[in-house]
Short mmCIF file of C-alpha atoms and ligand atoms in Angstrom, two decimals:
data_model
loop_
_atom_site.label_atom_id
_atom_site.label_comp_id
_atom_site.label_asym_id
_atom_site.label_seq_id
_atom_site.Cartn_x
_atom_site.Cartn_y
_atom_site.Cartn_z
CA MET A 1462 1.97 142.98 145.41
CA ASP A 1463 3.80 142.69 142.03
CA VAL A 1464 4.62 146.17 140.95
CA ILE A 1465 6.77 144.74 137.61
CA LYS A 1466 5.43 142.36 135.66
CA VAL A 1467 7.87 140.88 132.54
CA THR A 1468 5.48 138.21 131.33
CA ASP A 1469 7.72 135.86 127.34
CA VAL A 1470 9.25 138.76 126.43
CA THR A 1471 10.87 138.60 123.54
CA LYS A 1472 13.28 141.61 121.99
CA SER A 1473 15.92 141.34 118.52
CA PHE A 1474 17.64 143.89 116.95
CA LYS A 1475 18.57 144.39 113.83
CA VAL A 1476 21.90 143.89 113.11
CA PHE A 1477 23.54 145.10 109.76
CA LYS A 1478 25.85 142.83 107.18
CA GLU A 1479 26.65 145.07 104.71
CA ARG A 1480 26.81 148.69 104.78
CA SER A 1481 26.83 150.63 101.04
CA SER A 1482 30.06 152.05 100.80
CA THR A 1483 29.50 155.35 99.15
CA LEU A 1484 26.34 157.85 98.49
CA LYS A 1485 26.46 156.74 94.41
CA ASP A 1486 25.98 153.02 95.09
CA ARG A 1487 23.10 153.97 97.87
CA ILE A 1488 21.55 155.94 94.48
CA ILE A 1489 22.66 153.67 92.12
CA PHE A 1490 22.31 150.36 93.35
CA ARG A 1491 19.58 150.79 95.47
CA ARG A 1492 20.70 148.45 97.13
CA LYS A 1493 18.96 147.76 100.54
CA ASN A 1494 21.14 146.48 103.39
CA LYS A 1495 21.37 143.25 104.43
CA TYR A 1496 20.27 142.54 108.35
CA GLU A 1497 20.51 139.98 110.60
CA ALA A 1498 17.66 139.72 113.26
CA PHE A 1499 19.97 139.61 116.55
CA LEU A 1500 17.57 138.24 119.72
CA ALA A 1501 18.72 140.27 123.01
CA LEU A 1502 15.41 138.60 125.16
CA ASP A 1503 14.84 135.49 124.34
CA ASN A 1504 10.95 134.70 126.09
CA VAL A 1505 11.88 136.40 129.51
CA SER A 1506 8.97 136.32 132.16
CA LEU A 1507 10.28 137.96 135.48
CA THR A 1508 8.08 139.15 138.55
CA ILE A 1509 9.35 141.70 141.26
CA LYS A 1510 7.14 142.26 144.34
CA LYS A 1511 6.89 146.28 145.88
CA GLY A 1512 9.80 146.96 147.90
CA GLU A 1513 11.55 144.36 146.51
CA THR A 1514 15.46 145.55 145.70
CA VAL A 1515 16.21 142.79 142.45
CA GLY A 1516 19.72 142.92 141.20
CA LEU A 1517 20.88 141.33 137.10
CA ILE A 1518 23.52 139.76 136.68
CA GLY A 1519 25.03 138.65 133.53
CA ARG A 1520 28.39 139.14 131.11
CA ASN A 1521 28.83 141.87 128.70
CA GLY A 1522 26.13 141.77 125.76
CA SER A 1523 23.89 139.27 127.95
CA GLY A 1524 20.94 141.68 127.55
CA LYS A 1525 20.68 143.40 131.10
CA SER A 1526 20.40 146.65 129.96
CA THR A 1527 18.02 145.77 127.04
CA LEU A 1528 15.32 144.33 129.78
CA LEU A 1529 15.87 148.12 132.01
CA LYS A 1530 15.30 150.12 128.90
CA LEU A 1531 12.14 147.80 128.16
CA LEU A 1532 10.88 148.04 131.89
CA THR A 1533 11.51 152.19 131.36
CA GLY A 1534 9.39 152.09 128.17
CA ILE A 1535 13.12 153.11 125.58
CA LEU A 1536 12.29 150.74 124.24
CA TYR A 1537 9.39 148.19 123.18
CA PRO A 1538 9.46 144.38 123.36
CA ASP A 1539 8.58 142.35 119.83
CA ASN A 1540 6.05 140.14 122.07
CA GLY A 1541 5.02 139.59 125.24
CA SER A 1542 4.21 142.40 127.96
CA ILE A 1543 5.17 144.54 130.19
CA ASN A 1544 3.23 145.71 133.34
CA MET A 1545 4.99 148.09 135.84
CA THR A 1546 2.71 149.41 138.78
CA GLY A 1547 3.77 153.24 140.01
CA LYS A 1548 6.12 156.07 139.40
CA VAL A 1549 9.09 154.99 137.35
CA SER A 1550 13.16 156.64 137.65
CA SER A 1551 15.52 155.51 135.76
CA LEU A 1552 19.29 156.09 135.01
CA LEU A 1553 20.38 153.71 132.20
CA GLU A 1554 23.05 154.99 130.18
CA LEU A 1555 24.98 158.11 131.64
CA GLY A 1556 23.59 161.51 129.98
CA ALA A 1557 20.50 160.25 129.03
CA GLY A 1558 18.27 162.24 128.96
CA PHE A 1559 20.32 165.70 129.38
CA HIS A 1560 20.56 168.24 126.94
CA PRO A 1561 24.16 168.97 126.40
CA ASP A 1562 23.52 172.97 125.67
CA PHE A 1563 21.54 173.35 129.08
CA THR A 1564 23.02 174.03 132.32
CA GLY A 1565 22.90 171.88 135.23
CA ARG A 1566 20.22 173.56 136.63
CA GLU A 1567 18.41 173.85 133.65
CA ASN A 1568 18.39 170.05 133.18
CA ILE A 1569 17.05 169.43 137.01
CA PHE A 1570 13.97 170.87 135.73
CA MET A 1571 13.52 169.59 132.55
CA ASN A 1572 14.74 165.89 133.99
CA ALA A 1573 12.34 166.24 137.03
CA ALA A 1574 9.33 167.87 134.75
CA ILE A 1575 9.85 164.56 132.95
CA LEU A 1576 9.55 162.47 136.15
CA GLY A 1577 6.24 163.58 136.37
CA LEU A 1578 7.11 166.61 139.22
CA SER A 1579 5.85 170.34 138.98
CA LYS A 1580 7.31 173.25 139.31
CA LYS A 1581 6.72 174.26 142.55
CA GLN A 1582 7.67 170.67 143.34
CA ILE A 1583 10.87 171.20 141.69
CA LYS A 1584 11.78 174.07 143.13
CA SER A 1585 11.25 172.91 146.62
CA LYS A 1586 13.56 170.05 146.24
CA LEU A 1587 15.78 171.70 143.94
CA ASN A 1588 18.46 172.73 146.67
CA GLU A 1589 18.48 169.30 148.11
CA ILE A 1590 19.30 168.27 144.52
CA ILE A 1591 21.88 170.17 143.48
CA THR A 1592 23.20 169.91 147.34
CA PHE A 1593 23.04 166.03 147.02
CA SER A 1594 25.59 166.21 143.99
CA GLU A 1595 28.33 168.36 145.97
CA LEU A 1596 28.24 170.30 141.96
CA GLN A 1597 27.40 174.10 143.44
CA GLU A 1598 30.23 175.04 141.58
CA TYR A 1599 29.26 173.87 138.38
CA ILE A 1600 25.87 173.77 138.26
CA GLU A 1601 25.69 176.93 135.94
CA ASN A 1602 27.83 175.28 133.69
CA PRO A 1603 26.47 173.77 130.29
CA VAL A 1604 26.41 170.20 130.77
CA ARG A 1605 28.56 168.94 127.82
CA SER A 1606 31.57 170.63 130.71
CA TYR A 1607 30.75 167.78 132.40
CA SER A 1608 32.98 164.81 133.25
CA SER A 1609 31.33 161.16 133.51
CA GLY A 1610 31.58 161.17 136.79
CA MET A 1611 29.33 164.52 137.49
CA TYR A 1612 26.66 163.73 135.33
CA MET A 1613 26.87 160.12 137.08
CA ARG A 1614 26.13 162.55 140.69
CA LEU A 1615 23.68 164.54 138.59
CA ALA A 1616 21.85 162.40 137.26
CA PHE A 1617 21.42 160.09 140.02
CA SER A 1618 20.72 163.09 142.39
CA VAL A 1619 17.20 164.33 140.45
CA ALA A 1620 16.58 160.46 139.64
CA ILE A 1621 16.45 159.66 143.88
CA MET A 1622 14.98 163.09 144.93
CA VAL A 1623 11.67 162.55 142.89
CA GLU A 1624 10.97 159.77 144.77
CA PRO A 1625 10.31 156.79 142.61
CA ASP A 1626 7.65 154.35 143.15
CA ILE A 1627 10.16 151.84 141.37
CA LEU A 1628 14.38 152.98 140.70
CA LEU A 1629 16.35 151.49 137.77
CA ILE A 1630 19.86 151.10 137.81
CA ASP A 1631 21.88 150.74 135.13
CA GLU A 1632 25.28 150.40 136.31
CA VAL A 1633 26.33 154.15 135.86
CA LEU A 1634 27.58 154.03 139.81
CA ALA A 1635 31.01 152.62 138.41
CA VAL A 1636 32.20 155.94 136.71
CA GLY A 1637 30.97 157.88 140.90
CA ASP A 1638 34.71 158.60 142.68
CA ALA A 1639 34.54 156.34 146.32
CA ALA A 1640 33.41 158.76 148.51
CA PHE A 1641 30.10 158.75 146.55
CA GLN A 1642 29.90 155.81 145.55
CA GLN A 1643 29.34 155.06 149.38
CA LYS A 1644 26.85 157.74 149.49
CA CYS A 1645 25.12 156.37 146.60
CA MET A 1646 24.92 152.91 148.68
CA GLU A 1647 24.28 154.78 151.84
CA GLN A 1648 20.78 156.66 149.48
CA LEU A 1649 20.33 153.47 147.80
CA MET A 1650 19.98 151.48 151.48
CA LYS A 1651 17.40 154.35 153.02
CA LEU A 1652 15.04 154.48 149.46
CA LYS A 1653 14.63 150.61 149.97
CA SER A 1654 13.88 151.35 153.84
CA LYS A 1655 11.54 153.63 152.78
CA GLY A 1656 9.65 150.44 150.09
CA THR A 1657 10.90 151.68 147.04
CA THR A 1658 11.34 149.29 144.41
CA ILE A 1659 15.06 149.44 142.64
CA VAL A 1660 16.11 147.00 139.89
CA PHE A 1661 19.74 147.22 139.98
CA VAL A 1662 22.35 145.96 137.30
CA SER A 1663 26.24 146.25 138.14
CA HIS A 1664 29.33 143.94 138.23
CA ASP A 1665 30.14 145.31 141.40
CA LEU A 1666 29.38 141.86 142.98
CA GLY A 1667 30.01 143.32 146.32
CA ALA A 1668 27.36 146.11 146.06
CA MET A 1669 25.01 143.43 144.44
CA GLU A 1670 25.32 140.76 147.52
CA LYS A 1671 24.95 144.44 149.93
CA LEU A 1672 21.64 145.96 148.30
CA CYS A 1673 19.86 143.70 146.24
CA ASP A 1674 17.00 140.83 148.22
CA ARG A 1675 17.34 138.50 144.89
CA VAL A 1676 19.52 138.31 142.40
CA VAL A 1677 18.19 137.10 138.30
CA TRP A 1678 21.08 135.35 136.73
CA ILE A 1679 20.86 136.30 132.30
CA ASN A 1680 22.98 134.70 130.15
CA LYS A 1681 22.95 134.70 126.57
CA SER A 1682 19.33 136.63 126.28
CA LYS A 1683 17.74 134.29 128.40
CA ILE A 1684 16.99 133.86 132.59
CA VAL A 1685 18.91 131.01 132.85
CA ASP A 1686 18.57 131.04 137.26
CA GLU A 1687 17.74 133.82 140.17
CA GLY A 1688 18.19 132.65 143.83
CA LYS A 1689 18.96 134.84 146.78
CA PRO A 1690 22.23 137.28 146.57
CA ARG A 1691 25.05 135.05 147.76
CA ARG A 1692 24.17 131.61 145.98
CA MET A 1693 23.62 133.25 142.78
CA ILE A 1694 26.94 135.27 142.35
CA ASP A 1695 28.81 132.06 143.37
CA LYS A 1696 27.05 129.86 140.57
CA TYR A 1697 28.12 132.88 137.49
CA LEU A 1698 31.51 132.91 139.82
CA THR A 1699 32.12 129.77 138.90
CA TYR A 1700 30.61 129.51 136.26
CA LEU A 1701 32.93 132.76 135.07
CA GLY A 1702 35.60 130.73 136.68
CA GLU A 1703 34.80 127.52 133.72
CA GLU A 1704 34.47 130.01 130.71
CA GLU A 1705 38.04 131.21 131.91
CA ASN A 1706 39.29 127.81 132.22
CA LYS A 1707 37.97 126.76 128.35
CA ARG A 1708 39.89 130.24 127.36
CA LEU A 1709 42.60 129.08 128.56
CA ILE A 1710 42.78 125.35 127.51
CA ARG A 1711 41.90 127.05 124.52
CA GLU A 1712 44.71 129.07 124.09
CA ASP A 1713 46.86 125.97 125.59
CA GLU A 1714 46.56 124.75 122.66
CA ASP A 1715 46.73 127.04 120.54
CA ILE A 1716 50.17 127.16 122.15
CA SER A 1717 51.12 123.09 121.85
CA ASN A 1718 50.06 123.33 118.11
CA ASN A 1719 52.28 126.45 117.55
CA LEU A 1720 54.86 124.83 119.54
CA GLU A 1721 54.26 121.22 117.55
CA GLU A 1722 54.84 122.92 114.41
CA LEU A 1723 57.66 124.55 115.61
CA LYS A 1724 59.33 121.28 117.05
CA VAL A 1725 58.81 119.61 113.43
CA ASP A 1726 60.68 122.68 111.92
CA GLU A 1727 63.40 122.44 114.51
CA ILE A 1728 63.81 118.55 113.97
CA LYS A 1729 63.74 119.30 110.44
CA GLU A 1730 66.83 121.21 111.10
CA ILE A 1731 68.42 118.87 113.69
CA GLU A 1732 68.07 116.77 110.98
CA LEU A 1733 69.51 118.49 108.18
CA THR A 1734 72.75 119.51 110.17
CA GLN A 1735 72.77 115.80 111.46
CA ASP A 1736 72.94 115.26 107.21
CA ILE A 1737 75.67 118.09 107.33
CA THR A 1738 77.66 116.64 109.55
CA ASN A 1739 77.15 113.17 108.66
CA GLU A 1740 76.89 111.97 112.03
CA THR A 1741 74.87 109.25 112.56
CA THR A 1742 73.03 109.75 115.76
CA SER A 1743 69.59 110.85 115.21
CA LEU A 1744 66.17 110.83 116.92
CA THR A 1745 65.49 107.80 117.92
CA GLU A 1746 61.21 106.50 117.71
CA HIS A 1747 60.19 107.81 120.78
CA GLU A 1748 62.22 110.92 121.06
CA THR A 1749 61.33 114.55 120.25
CA VAL A 1750 63.08 117.32 121.06
CA ASP A 1751 60.75 117.86 124.38
CA ARG A 1752 60.22 113.90 125.12
CA TRP A 1753 62.76 111.27 125.27
CA GLY A 1754 63.33 107.69 127.41
CA ASN A 1755 62.24 104.27 127.02
CA ARG A 1756 58.41 104.47 127.70
CA ASN A 1757 58.68 101.37 130.37
CA ILE A 1758 56.37 103.63 131.87
CA GLU A 1759 54.66 105.99 129.60
CA ILE A 1760 53.15 109.09 130.63
CA ILE A 1761 49.67 109.25 129.34
CA GLU A 1762 48.27 112.41 130.62
CA VAL A 1763 49.57 115.15 133.16
CA MET A 1764 46.77 117.44 134.14
CA PHE A 1765 45.70 120.76 136.88
CA THR A 1766 43.08 119.95 139.21
CA ASP A 1767 41.07 122.22 142.02
CA GLU A 1768 40.06 120.20 145.27
CA ASN A 1769 37.04 118.84 143.95
CA ASN A 1770 39.17 116.72 140.85
CA ASN A 1771 37.57 119.51 137.97
CA LYS A 1772 40.75 119.99 135.76
CA LYS A 1773 41.50 123.57 135.60
CA ILE A 1774 44.02 126.09 134.02
CA GLY A 1775 43.84 129.77 135.59
CA PHE A 1776 44.43 129.62 139.25
CA MET A 1777 44.35 131.90 141.78
CA SER A 1778 47.28 132.65 143.42
CA GLY A 1779 47.11 130.61 146.81
CA ASP A 1780 44.69 128.29 145.44
CA PHE A 1781 44.49 125.19 146.48
CA MET A 1782 46.15 122.94 143.27
CA ARG A 1783 46.55 119.25 142.14
CA ILE A 1784 48.86 118.08 139.74
CA VAL A 1785 47.50 114.34 138.56
CA ILE A 1786 50.22 112.59 136.52
CA ARG A 1787 48.23 109.14 134.47
CA TYR A 1788 50.28 106.68 133.80
CA LYS A 1789 50.65 103.04 131.89
CA VAL A 1790 53.03 100.30 132.00
CA ASN A 1791 54.63 98.76 129.44
CA HIS A 1792 56.98 96.40 130.54
CA SER A 1793 57.50 95.76 134.71
CA VAL A 1794 59.61 98.01 136.49
CA ASN A 1795 60.99 98.25 140.53
CA SER A 1796 61.03 100.88 142.19
CA PRO A 1797 60.58 103.63 139.64
CA VAL A 1798 60.91 108.05 140.62
CA PHE A 1799 57.75 110.13 139.36
CA GLY A 1800 59.04 113.85 139.35
CA LEU A 1801 57.86 117.52 138.52
CA GLY A 1802 59.35 120.67 137.77
CA ILE A 1803 57.84 123.92 137.61
CA HIS A 1804 59.34 126.61 135.73
CA THR A 1805 58.49 130.24 134.56
CA ILE A 1806 57.76 130.59 131.65
CA ASP A 1807 61.48 132.29 130.76
CA HIS A 1808 62.76 128.54 132.02
CA ILE A 1809 63.10 129.95 135.07
CA ASN A 1810 63.88 127.01 137.36
CA CYS A 1811 60.68 126.99 140.53
CA TYR A 1812 60.63 124.19 141.90
CA GLY A 1813 61.90 120.69 141.33
CA THR A 1814 61.55 117.23 143.55
CA ASN A 1815 60.66 113.73 142.81
CA THR A 1816 59.28 110.81 145.25
CA TYR A 1817 62.91 109.77 145.62
CA ILE A 1818 64.18 113.06 147.67
CA ASP A 1819 60.43 112.95 149.04
CA GLN A 1820 60.74 109.36 149.75
CA TYR A 1821 57.23 107.99 149.14
CA PRO A 1822 58.42 104.63 147.03
CA ILE A 1823 56.05 103.63 144.92
CA GLY A 1824 57.44 100.30 145.00
CA ASN A 1825 56.81 97.81 141.54
CA LEU A 1826 54.80 98.00 138.87
CA ASN A 1827 54.01 95.16 136.79
CA ALA A 1828 53.30 95.39 133.01
CA ASN A 1829 49.96 96.58 131.72
CA ASP A 1830 49.22 98.47 134.93
CA ASN A 1831 47.31 101.23 134.91
CA GLY A 1832 47.74 104.07 137.63
CA GLU A 1833 47.27 108.01 139.03
CA ILE A 1834 50.07 109.78 140.74
CA SER A 1835 48.54 112.81 142.57
CA PHE A 1836 51.09 116.27 143.83
CA THR A 1837 48.71 117.89 146.08
CA ILE A 1838 50.04 121.30 146.88
CA THR A 1839 47.12 123.06 149.32
CA SER A 1840 48.85 126.81 149.30
CA LEU A 1841 49.79 127.26 144.98
CA ASP A 1842 51.97 130.49 146.59
CA LEU A 1843 53.66 131.39 143.10
CA VAL A 1844 53.07 135.08 141.65
CA ALA A 1845 50.62 136.09 138.72
CA ASN A 1846 52.46 134.67 135.91
CA THR A 1847 52.36 131.63 133.21
CA TYR A 1848 54.39 128.42 134.44
CA LEU A 1849 55.82 125.65 132.34
CA VAL A 1850 55.32 121.80 134.27
CA THR A 1851 58.08 118.93 133.63
CA ALA A 1852 56.68 115.38 134.58
CA ALA A 1853 58.59 112.48 134.82
CA VAL A 1854 59.19 108.85 135.51
CA HIS A 1855 62.72 106.93 135.65
CA ASP A 1856 64.57 104.29 137.86
CA ILE A 1857 66.33 104.74 140.64
CA ASN A 1858 69.59 106.08 138.54
CA GLY A 1859 68.06 108.98 136.57
CA ASN A 1860 67.72 106.96 133.42
CA GLN A 1861 64.16 107.97 132.20
CA TYR A 1862 61.42 106.30 131.66
CA ASP A 1863 59.63 108.64 129.84
CA TYR A 1864 60.49 112.68 130.37
CA HIS A 1865 58.23 115.61 129.42
CA ASP A 1866 60.53 118.50 129.25
CA LYS A 1867 58.03 121.51 130.40
CA ARG A 1868 55.02 120.32 127.95
CA PHE A 1869 52.80 121.02 130.56
CA SER A 1870 51.64 124.65 131.57
CA PHE A 1871 49.08 126.53 134.44
CA LYS A 1872 48.43 130.18 134.76
CA VAL A 1873 48.71 131.92 137.84
CA SER A 1874 46.47 134.77 138.18
CA SER A 1875 46.27 137.29 141.70
CA THR A 1876 44.81 139.37 143.38
CA VAL A 1877 47.46 142.41 143.59
CA SER A 1878 50.50 143.26 141.66
CA ASP A 1879 53.64 141.16 143.51
CA VAL A 1880 56.67 140.72 141.63
CA GLY A 1881 59.74 137.85 141.56
CA ILE A 1882 58.15 134.12 140.90
CA ALA A 1883 57.34 132.52 144.38
CA LYS A 1884 54.98 134.47 146.59
CA LEU A 1885 56.87 134.10 150.67
CA ASN A 1886 54.54 133.69 153.70
CA HIS A 1887 55.30 136.93 155.54
CA HIS A 1888 54.29 140.14 157.24
CA TRP A 1889 55.40 143.21 158.10
CA ILE A 1890 55.60 144.77 161.45
CA ASN A 1891 56.41 148.50 162.25
CA GLU A 1892 57.87 150.03 165.34
CA ASN A 1893 57.87 153.43 165.70
CA SER A 1894 59.34 155.17 169.09
CA ARG A 1895 60.18 158.58 169.91
CA GLU A 1896 62.56 160.00 172.04
CA GLU A 1897 61.27 161.65 175.21
CA SER A 1898 62.44 165.30 174.60
N1 ATP B 18 20.06 149.06 119.74
C1 ATP B 18 20.80 148.05 119.37
N2 ATP B 18 21.04 147.83 118.14
C2 ATP B 18 21.56 146.00 118.03
N3 ATP B 18 22.39 145.76 119.13
C3 ATP B 18 21.74 145.23 119.94
C4 ATP B 18 21.62 147.37 120.69
N4 ATP B 18 21.39 147.02 121.80
C5 ATP B 18 21.73 146.02 121.81
N5 ATP B 18 22.54 145.13 121.41
C6 ATP B 18 22.87 143.72 121.67
O1 ATP B 18 21.39 143.20 122.33
C7 ATP B 18 22.92 142.15 122.85
C8 ATP B 18 22.84 142.45 124.20
O2 ATP B 18 22.76 143.32 124.66
P1 ATP B 18 22.68 144.47 126.42
O3 ATP B 18 23.23 146.16 126.34
O4 ATP B 18 21.28 144.34 126.97
O5 ATP B 18 23.98 143.79 127.20
P2 ATP B 18 24.34 144.33 128.81
O6 ATP B 18 23.24 142.82 129.60
O7 ATP B 18 23.66 145.23 129.40
O8 ATP B 18 25.55 143.90 128.71
P3 ATP B 18 27.04 144.53 129.31
O9 ATP B 18 27.23 144.55 130.20
O10 ATP B 18 27.54 145.00 128.42
O11 ATP B 18 26.53 146.35 129.94
C9 ATP B 18 24.76 142.78 123.10
O12 ATP B 18 24.74 142.23 121.78
C10 ATP B 18 23.84 143.89 121.75
O13 ATP B 18 25.65 143.61 121.11
MG1 MG B 19 24.62 147.07 130.06
#
């Protein structure tokens, strides 16, 4: 049986563009505030069956809370319809539904009454609610003096003790301490096993996977996909990773543009100095401050990819990483050597090698050949930082065909905060012995 049915729902908000600055302005000019309609939910349809636990995931501002508010009835849709069957209890924004000047106990009565319990029913549940919230010491204090975690404890305890048919939860659990969060999860599992329908919004994807039967992914006001939690979470994380990559590429381009500008200035400065000292040397056609060589072989692109050859700039420490050098041969050469160097942003050399050191002979390359040489790192054991990469191709004696000095960059993030440059493969052992007395 469908207990939640959302059909073609659209919801927009007025976003005011400019405000009259003073009261005088408003009175004299009677200027109307200009606004634009912002579409927070765009033609959304969703059906939830009795007893299902459905998670909503999506980036900040994608429309999850708006959907929950529509389900609760705090907001009304512009178009479309919403049908809810059964008693709905909701945990939306923190403190919503509480009166700040009333005590915790008084708020329990008010809240439970709003949720449809009689005074007698509330009295019989009161102790259970207070015990669950662990707020015995504070229950006679006005809730205005509560911390956000305490607010949440009270709201959660009331919301679940009224035994709703449908429970809507938006994010709030995150403010609870680890022990209370654990307790909430256990309680939600219990409700789930009793057949309560739950709609759960959270950025805690672990909790999402543990609790939900189905996950709905909302992006930019639309439902983009729904399905089994693991699959949806993977898809969503892949999307987030791609978005992060795009951002890093944009940032990288900005940095490169700034560097280009800087370089032009630097070159001008060099030329200026040379004029002053009357020296004859100047940068040749093929030389800039960070690239030189005769271009018999030309490096045309250096990119970083994952194992599926997708371009990436952001990596996690320990990730697979491939550095791909694309080149073009302008004049035939014998046995060229390709090399790579990795440096920290403050120019500390982390590692460098080349095909000669690694005994990987390239052979002879003919004019007009195009090629790609890749350098695979199965585990990128660097600590979190931004790294600069030098790529070069030269002859066996080190005469450069094309040398790109720290012209490429990638970023490493890590889930741990170890320090230094390289993550050394390691483990700890503690052997503790006590002298027998
Ligand atoms: N009352 C409002 N007035 C104007 N705009 C609003 C209002 N409520 C929400 N919005 C806008 O609607 C969009 C969706 O907001 P919503 O709160 O539903 O996002 P969300 O998915 O819950 O995000 P988060 O993960 O940050 O909680 C946002 O761009 C938000 O600014
Ligand atoms: Mg929200």
